[in-house]
Coordinates of C-alpha atoms in Angstrom, one line a residue:
X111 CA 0.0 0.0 0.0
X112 CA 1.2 3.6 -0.9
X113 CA 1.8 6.1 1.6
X114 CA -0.6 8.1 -1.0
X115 CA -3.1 5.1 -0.6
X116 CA -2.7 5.6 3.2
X117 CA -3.7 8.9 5.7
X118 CA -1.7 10.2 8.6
X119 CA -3.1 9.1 11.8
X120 CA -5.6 12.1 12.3
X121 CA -7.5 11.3 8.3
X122 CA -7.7 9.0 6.0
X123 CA -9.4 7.9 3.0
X124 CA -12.6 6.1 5.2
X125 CA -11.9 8.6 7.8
X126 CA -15.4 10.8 6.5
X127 CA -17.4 7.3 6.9
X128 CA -15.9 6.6 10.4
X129 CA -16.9 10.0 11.6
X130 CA -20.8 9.8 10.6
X131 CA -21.1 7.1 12.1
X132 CA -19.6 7.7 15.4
X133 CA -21.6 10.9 15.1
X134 CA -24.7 9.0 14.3
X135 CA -23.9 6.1 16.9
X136 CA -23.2 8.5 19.6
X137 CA -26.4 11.0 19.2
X138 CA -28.9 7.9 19.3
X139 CA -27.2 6.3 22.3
X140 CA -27.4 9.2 24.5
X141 CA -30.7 10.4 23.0
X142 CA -32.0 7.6 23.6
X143 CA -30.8 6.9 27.4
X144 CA -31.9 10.8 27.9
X145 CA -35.5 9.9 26.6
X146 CA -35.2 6.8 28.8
X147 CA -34.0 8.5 32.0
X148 CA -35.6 12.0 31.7
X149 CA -39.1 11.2 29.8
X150 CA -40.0 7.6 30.3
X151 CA -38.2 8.0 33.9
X152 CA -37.3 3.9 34.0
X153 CA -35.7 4.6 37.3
X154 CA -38.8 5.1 39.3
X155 CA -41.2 2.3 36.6
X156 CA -38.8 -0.7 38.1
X157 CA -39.1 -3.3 35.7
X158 CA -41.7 -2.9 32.5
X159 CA -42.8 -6.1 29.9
X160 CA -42.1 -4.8 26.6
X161 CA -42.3 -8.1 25.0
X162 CA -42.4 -11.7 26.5
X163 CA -38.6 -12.1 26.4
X164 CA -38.0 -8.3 26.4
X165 CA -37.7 -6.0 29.1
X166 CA -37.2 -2.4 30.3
X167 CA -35.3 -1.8 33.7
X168 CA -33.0 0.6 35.1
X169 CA -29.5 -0.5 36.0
X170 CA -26.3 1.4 36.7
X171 CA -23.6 -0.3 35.9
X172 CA -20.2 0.7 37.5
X173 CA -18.3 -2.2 36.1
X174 CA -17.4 -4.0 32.6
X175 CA -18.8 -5.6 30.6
X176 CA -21.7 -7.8 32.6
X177 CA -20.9 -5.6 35.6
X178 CA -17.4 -7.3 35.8
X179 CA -14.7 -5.3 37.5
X180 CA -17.1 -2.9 39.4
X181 CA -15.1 0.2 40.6
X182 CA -15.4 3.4 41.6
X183 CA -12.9 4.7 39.4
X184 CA -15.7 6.3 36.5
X185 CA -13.1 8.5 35.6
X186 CA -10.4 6.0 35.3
X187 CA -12.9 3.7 32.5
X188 CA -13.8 6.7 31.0
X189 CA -10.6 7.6 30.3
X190 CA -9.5 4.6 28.9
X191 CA -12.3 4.2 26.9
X192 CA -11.4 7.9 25.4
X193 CA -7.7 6.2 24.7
X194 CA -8.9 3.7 22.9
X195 CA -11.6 5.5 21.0
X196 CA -8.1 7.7 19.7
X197 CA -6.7 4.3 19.2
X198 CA -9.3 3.0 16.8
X199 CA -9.5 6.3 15.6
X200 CA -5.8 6.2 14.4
X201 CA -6.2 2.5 13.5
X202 CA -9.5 3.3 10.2
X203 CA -7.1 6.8 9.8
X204 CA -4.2 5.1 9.2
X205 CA -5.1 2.0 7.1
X206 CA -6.3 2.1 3.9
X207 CA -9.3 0.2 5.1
X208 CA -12.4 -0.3 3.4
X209 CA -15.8 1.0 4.4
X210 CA -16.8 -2.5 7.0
X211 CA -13.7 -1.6 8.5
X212 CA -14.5 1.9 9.2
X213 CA -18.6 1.4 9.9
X214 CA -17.5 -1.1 12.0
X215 CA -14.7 1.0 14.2
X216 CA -17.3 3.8 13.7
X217 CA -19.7 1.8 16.0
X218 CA -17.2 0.6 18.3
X219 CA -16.0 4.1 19.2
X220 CA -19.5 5.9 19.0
X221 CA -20.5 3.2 21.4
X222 CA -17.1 3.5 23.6
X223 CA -17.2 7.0 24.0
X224 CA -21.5 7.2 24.9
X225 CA -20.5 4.8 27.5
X226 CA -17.6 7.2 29.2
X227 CA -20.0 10.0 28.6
X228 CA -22.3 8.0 31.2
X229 CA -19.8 7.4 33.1
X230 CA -19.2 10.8 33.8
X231 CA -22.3 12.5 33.8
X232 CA -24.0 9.5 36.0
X233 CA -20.7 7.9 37.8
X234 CA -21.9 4.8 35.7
X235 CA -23.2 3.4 33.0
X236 CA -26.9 3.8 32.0
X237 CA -28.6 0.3 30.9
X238 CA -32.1 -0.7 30.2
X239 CA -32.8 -3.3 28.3
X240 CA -33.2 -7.0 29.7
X241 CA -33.5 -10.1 27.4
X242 CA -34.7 -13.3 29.2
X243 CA -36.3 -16.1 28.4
X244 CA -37.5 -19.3 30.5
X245 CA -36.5 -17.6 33.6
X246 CA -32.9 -17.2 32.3
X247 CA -31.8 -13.2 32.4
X248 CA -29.0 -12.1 30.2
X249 CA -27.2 -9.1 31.0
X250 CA -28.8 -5.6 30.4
X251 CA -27.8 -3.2 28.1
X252 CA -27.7 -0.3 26.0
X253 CA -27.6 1.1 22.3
X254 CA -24.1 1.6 22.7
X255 CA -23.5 -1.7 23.7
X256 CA -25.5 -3.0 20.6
X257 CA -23.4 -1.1 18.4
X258 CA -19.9 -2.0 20.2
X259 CA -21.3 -5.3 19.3
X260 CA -22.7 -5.2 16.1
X261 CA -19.3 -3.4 15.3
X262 CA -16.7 -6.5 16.9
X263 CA -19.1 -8.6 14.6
X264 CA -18.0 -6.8 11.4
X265 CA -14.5 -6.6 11.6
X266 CA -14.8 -10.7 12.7
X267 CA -16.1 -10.7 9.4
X268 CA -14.0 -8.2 8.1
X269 CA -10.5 -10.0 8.9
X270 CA -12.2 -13.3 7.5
X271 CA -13.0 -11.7 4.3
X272 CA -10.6 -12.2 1.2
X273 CA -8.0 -9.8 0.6
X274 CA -9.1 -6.5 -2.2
X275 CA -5.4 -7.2 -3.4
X276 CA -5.3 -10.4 -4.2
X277 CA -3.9 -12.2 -1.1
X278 CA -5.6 -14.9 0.5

């Protein structure tokens, strides 16, 4: 690949398409839990049937992932989940990429960084939704854990696809 082929490690050629959606992952995660906390108020409902298997309840979560690592140190995860926003961030800049690649780091980071934002503003992270089903619960979550998801998912996919170039 050509350094012409390649950007510095602020923009690059899929940097435009990382951007939007970060942008567009970002704004509907914390519309969304502002809706959810300031409208709906799910704090004071407890738990609401949305569907059978489907859920609405308030949880804060100070941890990881599935409330792992609790910790008072909000500050601390939000910082390193700004360091490796700017990480990913370099990573689509840098490469010469392809659009998956940068959708899918797009939703990673929007996702990353409305999680420190919650971190922040609420000393945790705001999840609401609760999947179960024959009495099993599954962890609760959030749009920005959907998208940090869906986003892992496509560059699984991404790595397994054939080389553009004509490597295998």
């Amino acid at each position: 690949m050509s350094e012409n082929e390649r950007g510095s490690w602020v923009w690059g050629p899929y940097s435009r398409l990382c951007a939007l959606v970060v942008i567009a992952t970002f704004v509907l995660d914390q519309s969304h839990k502002a809706w959810m906390v300031g409208v709906y108020r799910i704090k004071e409902r407890g738990r609401v049937e949305i569907l059978p298997f489907l859920d609405y309840v308030f949880v804060l979560n100070k941890g990881i992932s599935y409330g792992l690592l609790t910790s008072n140190g909000q500050w601390l995860l939000a910082g390193f989940a700004v360091l490796t926003a700017i990480a990913l961030w370099a990573w689509v800049a840098r490469s010469g990429g392809n659009a998956l690649l940068a959708a899918s780091l797009g939703l990673i980071i929007g996702g990353a960084l409305g999680n420190a934002l919650d971190r922040v503003i609420h000393g945790g992270v705001v999840d609401y939704v609760s999947l179960h089903a024959f009495g099993f619960y599954w962890y609760i979550f959030n749009i920005a854990d959907v998208a940090i998801v869906a986003g892992v998912l496509g560059l699984l996919y991404e790595s397994w696809m054939p080389s553009r170039s004509g490597r295998q």
